[in-house]
Amino acid sequence: MRAVVTGAAGFIGSTLTDLLLAEGHEVVGVDNFDDYYSGKMRFLSRHLENKDFKLLETDILDLDALRQSFEDADVVFHLAAQAGVRISVKDPLRSHHANTTGTLNVLLAARDEGVRRVVSSSSSSVYGNAVRLPAREEDPTVPISPYAASKLAAEQYCRLFYELYGLQSVSLRYFTVYGPRQRPDMAIRIFTDRALDGLRPQIFGDGEQTRDFTFVSDVVDAIRRCADCPDPKGGALNICSGSTVSVNQVVSSILKAVGREDLEPEHLPSQPGDVDHTWGDSGKARELLGWQPKIMMDEGLGRFVDWYRTVGKV
Ligand SMILES: NC(=O)c1ccc[n+]([C@@H]2O[C@H](COP(=O)([O-])OP(=O)(O)OC[C@H]3O[C@@H](n4cnc5c(N)ncnc54)[C@H](O)[C@@H]3O)[C@@H](O)[C@H]2O)c1
């Protein structure tokens, strides 16, 4: 397969790129190396000599450049985005441009270049404070942050491009992804970083909010399966572990893993845009993709902390 990965330098995109190249596929990586966080090139540098890999420093907001990068592609795995709820509350236009206009561009370029399928990246945040837990794809979507609204609009464009132009697409609703290469703005990484420096963990709110944490290799496995599964018809799929853990529990596991159980967590005010609980039902993904998560929290956290100690914290 000839695949394009947008956001190829990022946390999930670079992990997906590793998998696709290991399977022998041709990969065109598209990334603008935005300034949200630095150090991304190191995830891709070992592939730069690989004849099956081409890296294009391209902004998904540049439609002409995107069309060129999609030439002869079978599948586009679309991960480029302005990720993160907090930055979207500060700067909603930034999230809107990258996530909604960016996805619209990806769909236009894919349609025009005859791409067979687009696998797009959505988020559990589209549910807002979900009306039932675990959330199912058909449940109401009521975003409470600009990030979630931008992702929901992108989902609607995916559906619409299937209905209007017959472009096969799917929107994957990832639930808090963690693991090696995790973004520096994400909670698990921040807690680990502070604990290794002997600093108290800072928890927003009382820490009783819960998250369905999903390990990155499971997420990438689901994304990869979307290239060959039956036509998803522009729909959405939950990609989640199917279990929940409170933030207090995660902090306590991290402190144990780094041997700093003496550090007392500090509680800060809750952050606007953050939902109280996430928990997903992945039955639809299991049915369509034959996928199920394999890595549970204890193992995944251990793998993350090992990576962070040896490679991540440089
Ligand atoms: N990590 C999670 O927990 C999580 C949860 C739900 C959804 N998602 C979604 O998954 C995708 C990947 O997330 P991630 O955590 O790997 O984020 P990331 O920030 O590590 O990766 C995103 C990549 O996109 C690139 N990018 C940003 N704007 C771009 C633009 N205009 N043109 C080209 N490239 C651009 C960035 O440089 C970065 O390399 C995103 O769509 C994100 O919204 C992530």
PDB file of C-alpha atoms in Angstrom, residues 1 3 5-23 25 27 46-47 75 77-79 119-121 170 172-182 213-228 237-241 285 289-295 303:
ATOM      1  CA  MET A   1       0.000   0.000   0.000  1.00  0.00           C
ATOM      2  CA  ALA A   3       0.025   5.529   2.449  1.00  0.00           C
ATOM      3  CA  VAL A   5       0.431   9.919   7.185  1.00  0.00           C
ATOM      4  CA  THR A   6      -0.380  13.531   8.075  1.00  0.00           C
ATOM      5  CA  GLY A   7       1.109  14.562  11.408  1.00  0.00           C
ATOM      6  CA  ALA A   8       3.791  11.896  10.825  1.00  0.00           C
ATOM      7  CA  ALA A   9       6.230  13.534  13.231  1.00  0.00           C
ATOM      8  CA  GLY A  10       3.814  13.548  16.157  1.00  0.00           C
ATOM      9  CA  PHE A  11       3.214  11.104  19.015  1.00  0.00           C
ATOM     10  CA  ILE A  12       0.682   8.816  17.326  1.00  0.00           C
ATOM     11  CA  GLY A  13       1.654   9.600  13.695  1.00  0.00           C
ATOM     12  CA  SER A  14       5.297   8.615  14.160  1.00  0.00           C
ATOM     13  CA  THR A  15       4.307   5.385  15.929  1.00  0.00           C
ATOM     14  CA  LEU A  16       1.974   4.564  13.032  1.00  0.00           C
ATOM     15  CA  THR A  17       4.761   5.386  10.538  1.00  0.00           C
ATOM     16  CA  ASP A  18       7.051   2.880  12.308  1.00  0.00           C
ATOM     17  CA  LEU A  19       4.392   0.174  11.967  1.00  0.00           C
ATOM     18  CA  LEU A  20       3.609   0.851   8.290  1.00  0.00           C
ATOM     19  CA  LEU A  21       7.291   0.858   7.303  1.00  0.00           C
ATOM     20  CA  ALA A  22       7.926  -2.313   9.317  1.00  0.00           C
ATOM     21  CA  GLU A  23       5.114  -3.963   7.334  1.00  0.00           C
ATOM     22  CA  HIS A  25       4.436  -0.218   2.915  1.00  0.00           C
ATOM     23  CA  VAL A  27       4.857   5.990   3.385  1.00  0.00           C
ATOM     24  CA  ARG A  46      15.886   6.779  11.640  1.00  0.00           C
ATOM     25  CA  HIS A  47      13.576   6.491   8.605  1.00  0.00           C
ATOM     26  CA  VAL A  75      -4.948   5.542   1.929  1.00  0.00           C
ATOM     27  CA  PHE A  77      -4.094   8.390   7.659  1.00  0.00           C
ATOM     28  CA  HIS A  78      -4.919  11.877   8.905  1.00  0.00           C
ATOM     29  CA  LEU A  79      -3.420  12.713  12.299  1.00  0.00           C
ATOM     30  CA  VAL A 119      -8.801   7.470   8.168  1.00  0.00           C
ATOM     31  CA  SER A 120      -9.319  10.610  10.252  1.00  0.00           C
ATOM     32  CA  SER A 121      -8.531  11.294  13.910  1.00  0.00           C
ATOM     33  CA  VAL A 170     -13.866   6.917   9.038  1.00  0.00           C
ATOM     34  CA  LEU A 172     -11.657   7.403  15.014  1.00  0.00           C
ATOM     35  CA  ARG A 173     -12.569   8.760  18.432  1.00  0.00           C
ATOM     36  CA  TYR A 174      -9.424   8.143  20.463  1.00  0.00           C
ATOM     37  CA  PHE A 175      -9.727   8.135  24.243  1.00  0.00           C
ATOM     38  CA  THR A 176      -6.697   9.664  26.079  1.00  0.00           C
ATOM     39  CA  VAL A 177      -3.778   8.001  24.320  1.00  0.00           C
ATOM     40  CA  TYR A 178      -0.580   7.390  26.313  1.00  0.00           C
ATOM     41  CA  GLY A 179       2.732   5.608  25.852  1.00  0.00           C
ATOM     42  CA  PRO A 180       6.258   6.264  24.555  1.00  0.00           C
ATOM     43  CA  ARG A 181       6.607   9.619  22.691  1.00  0.00           C
ATOM     44  CA  GLN A 182       3.560  11.034  24.464  1.00  0.00           C
ATOM     45  CA  PHE A 213      -6.604   5.597  28.906  1.00  0.00           C
ATOM     46  CA  THR A 214      -5.645   3.791  25.698  1.00  0.00           C
ATOM     47  CA  PHE A 215      -2.125   2.579  24.954  1.00  0.00           C
ATOM     48  CA  VAL A 216      -0.546   3.947  21.779  1.00  0.00           C
ATOM     49  CA  SER A 217       0.270   0.570  20.158  1.00  0.00           C
ATOM     50  CA  ASP A 218      -3.403  -0.442  20.485  1.00  0.00           C
ATOM     51  CA  VAL A 219      -4.497   2.839  18.894  1.00  0.00           C
ATOM     52  CA  VAL A 220      -2.049   2.433  16.015  1.00  0.00           C
ATOM     53  CA  ASP A 221      -3.231  -1.156  15.496  1.00  0.00           C
ATOM     54  CA  ALA A 222      -6.814   0.121  15.147  1.00  0.00           C
ATOM     55  CA  ILE A 223      -5.776   2.895  12.739  1.00  0.00           C
ATOM     56  CA  ARG A 224      -3.872   0.419  10.561  1.00  0.00           C
ATOM     57  CA  ARG A 225      -6.852  -1.976  10.410  1.00  0.00           C
ATOM     58  CA  CYS A 226      -9.006   0.833   9.012  1.00  0.00           C
ATOM     59  CA  ALA A 227      -7.116   0.663   5.705  1.00  0.00           C
ATOM     60  CA  ASP A 228      -8.543  -2.768   4.849  1.00  0.00           C
ATOM     61  CA  LEU A 237     -15.624   4.502  15.919  1.00  0.00           C
ATOM     62  CA  ASN A 238     -14.597   4.622  19.578  1.00  0.00           C
ATOM     63  CA  ILE A 239     -10.993   3.538  20.071  1.00  0.00           C
ATOM     64  CA  CYS A 240     -10.691   2.983  23.804  1.00  0.00           C
ATOM     65  CA  SER A 241      -9.517   0.482  26.394  1.00  0.00           C
ATOM     66  CA  ALA A 285     -14.575  -1.189  16.370  1.00  0.00           C
ATOM     67  CA  LEU A 289     -12.030  -4.018  12.525  1.00  0.00           C
ATOM     68  CA  GLY A 290     -11.702  -7.262  14.476  1.00  0.00           C
ATOM     69  CA  TRP A 291      -9.803  -5.058  16.932  1.00  0.00           C
ATOM     70  CA  GLN A 292      -9.496  -5.127  20.656  1.00  0.00           C
ATOM     71  CA  PRO A 293      -7.141  -3.388  23.071  1.00  0.00           C
ATOM     72  CA  LYS A 294      -4.340  -5.568  24.442  1.00  0.00           C
ATOM     73  CA  ILE A 295      -2.350  -3.367  26.807  1.00  0.00           C
ATOM     74  CA  ARG A 303       6.330   0.883  29.438  1.00  0.00           C
TER      75      ARG A 303
END
